[in-house]
Amino acid sequence: MENALYAAVYVDVALDKPLDYAVPAHLIDQIRPGTRVKVLLQKRSCTGTVLHLKNYTDSKKTQPIQELFPDSIPSDLLQLGSWLAKYYCAPFFKVIKLLLPPPIRKGMEEKRQLFVQSLLSRPQLAEICTKHRGAQAKILEILLRHPQGILLTELLEKAGTSRSPITTLAEVKILSLEPIAIDRSILADHDFFQTKHKTLNNEQEEAFQKILKTINSGTFETHLLYGVTGSGKTEVYLQAIDRTLELGKSALFLVPEIALTSQTVERLRSRFQEKVAILHHRLSNGERRDTWQKIREGTFSLVVGPRSALFSPVKNLGLIVVDEEHDSAYKQTDDTPCYHARDVAVVRGKFSNAAVILGSATPSVESYANALSGKYILSQLTLRADHAHLPAVRLIDMRREFDKAKGFTLFSESLLEALKKRIEIGEQSLIFLNRRGFHTSASCGVCAHVLNCPHCSISLTFHKGKNILSCHLCNYELFPVPSQCQSCKAVDCFKFRGAGTEQVEQALHAIFPQIRTIRLDADTTRHKGSHDKLFKQFRAGKADVLIGTQMIAKGLHFPSVTLVGVLNADAALQIPDFRAAEHVFQLITQVSGRSGRSSLKGEVLLQTQLPEHPTIQHAARLDYPAFFREEIESRKMFNFPPTSHLVKITFTSKSSEAALKHAKEIRTLLISALPRDFELHPIIPCGYAKIKDHYRFQCLVKGETTRPITEILKPLPRNPHVHLLVDVDPLSTFF
Ligand code: ADP
Ligand code: ZN
């Protein structure tokens, strides 16, 4: 803008409105929306972001902008950020944290180091070399061996000298000493064997052609690729990305969790090699800064990462792929903005005129409804690629097994038989149980007092390996396990109940003494790279059975697995949440999908105490459309999403009374301010009513849209004693 005199700046502090600053004349040419600046706020130096430029201001006295930083937010991301702040009811400084990784936000600059180069030709250099002695000769010799030049630090180390002979040689113009930028971006890996396209089968080709049409036209459209597990969705993504890059555009590829999707990530890396930046949590600040910069410059044209990678500053965005779009890891739940990366991906696609592909074997009810209504373009892959077949699923009624065993038993007879057969013929099995630890609770046999976490409202889990009781919410540990009941003082009275993965492993060893097992859960994967190590060991045949929690349910491909045992498929159906059935269906289908992924025929045994439950029935038939038809009816009947929109407000405080009082005030305010057609649920304690000594209450508001709700909540002054978290379109209405 010409003659801009003022800039509206969002300062990176908890103040949710832009402030006007004067733009000094010498900065006018360089400043624009998205520029990062240094300004004074109440005499303190702060960083901030320019929102827009203007030639008037209402403030009486404006301070000048002090300094500009070299890195800025691209305009498409600034637009996305403004949308995000509004839709998710989040202060702008929180949104900035998503748009700019910390090293960029703090103005970290590129790393520069001194670089030494000869100023003479090689023959000249060789000649002078003979005329020098000692340290200088040594330096010239090294330079002869490094005709392109060498870093000063490296030269000093090789020559074993001080800096002075180098300075002397520079003074007499034999060599130059100049600072150069050091690239700390993640190294492009050339070690990968480059894979080629596969010839698509008919269903893949049909889906691909539809997607191609969008990509070629350079317009925004969202595709839902609903393809059964192993149907070749990834191959379709790869070819769509290839086309996007051919057009000179960039692509974003989101995965729920990098550590659990290493196979997909490897496939992307081997197909696209040096064009790929893989963003994971363990990048150093330097790596993160330089990678961000190279994404921005277009050196990396494909970015792969978890939900936060959606905010990468790619150049000329052409395609966004959200793999496993149903996965709850895409939703940020613990801090504002509580955004859903799948939904924001669609918005980013819209702002950037890019194609969006959402892919899943178990689409979220929302996405499938959008596809049926024509908002998204639906493609289906109904068959497994590569001559594999979907597994046969058998339901096992555990009530009968309990009768037979005259009490609780972890494994049905059929599952034990099936496992035995696999061990004999050398095929592999997966056992899925979504609880870690050995026993899930302990209570006094005399007075029934339960051993709960002193800081959270949850029972402690017994971990036999470490011989401790631990809280799965706050990691509190109780050691040694008490022998006396606090409540009735009885001794050696504790009864342990509920089985976790640790117990499954021990029980299997007791039944099959020769069995080789690998356990994969949060306890066995604490260290960096441990997921990958365990997956690789299992794939290499180092174990007969992989036992795990939901970590083993995600898109992994184990060709020798022909049996999947699901131990308690139905437990999560008891959770009073409108998405409980959807989660259970997804989990069963995903974990079942690990079986029979090669020419070997797969089998799934689904143990349940609710064999007649419709969700279990649909899951056993691997029939997503039938599940959807039934689920959407109940959502309509009770007016839950996608029929309506929800906003969940959570009130957290050290004082239960304060939290409840504040919740009541806010609810009263909403009642008076919202139109009648909004539905306000009563205030209830959250499913986890206390975490880390903080009491938690929630209030659910339901309406056709969320904007009127967030508009009331956004400007409210914060209560210093009660933390209020607004979750728009929450995944869970219970926890
Ligand atoms: P999904 O992503 O749907 O789970 P994948 O893309 O992982 O499925 O494909 C499953 C297996 O089928 C992989 O081993 C893949 O290499 C193979 N595959 C996919 N498409 C084809 C094809 N058109 N021809 C041959 N094999 C294929
Ligand atoms: Zn706890």
XYZ file of N, CA and C and ligand atoms in Angstrom, residues 198-201 204 228-235 267 385-386 557 597, ligand 1:
81
model
N 3.010 -47.841 -9.732
C 2.384 -49.119 -10.055
C 1.279 -48.813 -11.059
N 0.929 -49.795 -11.864
C -0.206 -49.596 -12.760
C -1.468 -49.693 -11.914
N -2.269 -48.667 -11.970
C -3.459 -48.648 -11.108
C -4.496 -49.653 -11.601
N -5.211 -50.235 -10.650
C -6.320 -51.106 -11.060
C -7.528 -50.228 -11.393
N -8.828 -47.848 -8.645
C -7.836 -46.802 -8.355
C -7.797 -45.785 -9.494
N -11.139 -49.736 1.388
C -10.923 -50.712 2.456
C -9.425 -50.818 2.742
N -9.074 -51.363 3.892
C -7.660 -51.453 4.274
C -6.895 -52.262 3.216
N -5.784 -51.706 2.764
C -4.957 -52.406 1.778
C -5.478 -52.308 0.355
N -6.363 -51.348 0.096
C -6.939 -51.249 -1.244
C -6.079 -50.403 -2.181
N -4.993 -49.849 -1.672
C -4.107 -49.079 -2.550
C -4.413 -47.598 -2.576
N -4.881 -47.051 -1.456
C -5.121 -45.605 -1.377
C -3.792 -44.858 -1.516
N -2.774 -45.388 -0.831
C -1.486 -44.693 -0.832
C -0.947 -44.526 -2.255
N -1.122 -45.562 -3.075
C -0.642 -45.464 -4.462
C -1.361 -44.325 -5.205
N 7.525 -44.660 2.076
C 7.092 -44.761 0.677
C 7.127 -43.394 0.003
N -5.768 -54.380 -3.120
C -4.859 -54.403 -4.273
C -3.912 -55.585 -4.104
N -3.145 -55.873 -5.111
C -2.064 -56.837 -4.968
C -2.546 -58.251 -4.621
N 1.666 -52.537 7.560
C 1.569 -53.606 6.591
C 2.515 -54.720 7.032
N -2.715 -59.431 4.524
C -2.346 -58.382 3.574
C -1.437 -58.872 2.469
P -3.957 -48.606 1.616
O -3.208 -47.317 1.597
O -5.321 -48.502 0.995
O -4.000 -49.303 2.941
P -1.689 -49.548 0.161
O -1.489 -48.409 -0.785
O -0.782 -49.678 1.323
O -3.195 -49.594 0.634
O -1.649 -50.874 -0.736
C -1.632 -52.177 -0.179
C -0.626 -53.015 -0.941
O -1.025 -53.148 -2.310
C 0.756 -52.403 -0.968
O 1.709 -53.428 -0.810
C 0.862 -51.777 -2.347
O 2.187 -51.761 -2.789
C 0.012 -52.720 -3.186
N -0.618 -52.037 -4.327
C -1.320 -50.897 -4.313
N -1.774 -50.583 -5.532
C -1.342 -51.558 -6.353
C -1.480 -51.816 -7.772
N -2.173 -50.989 -8.533
N -0.904 -52.927 -8.253
C -0.207 -53.764 -7.463
N -0.038 -53.580 -6.145
C -0.593 -52.507 -5.593
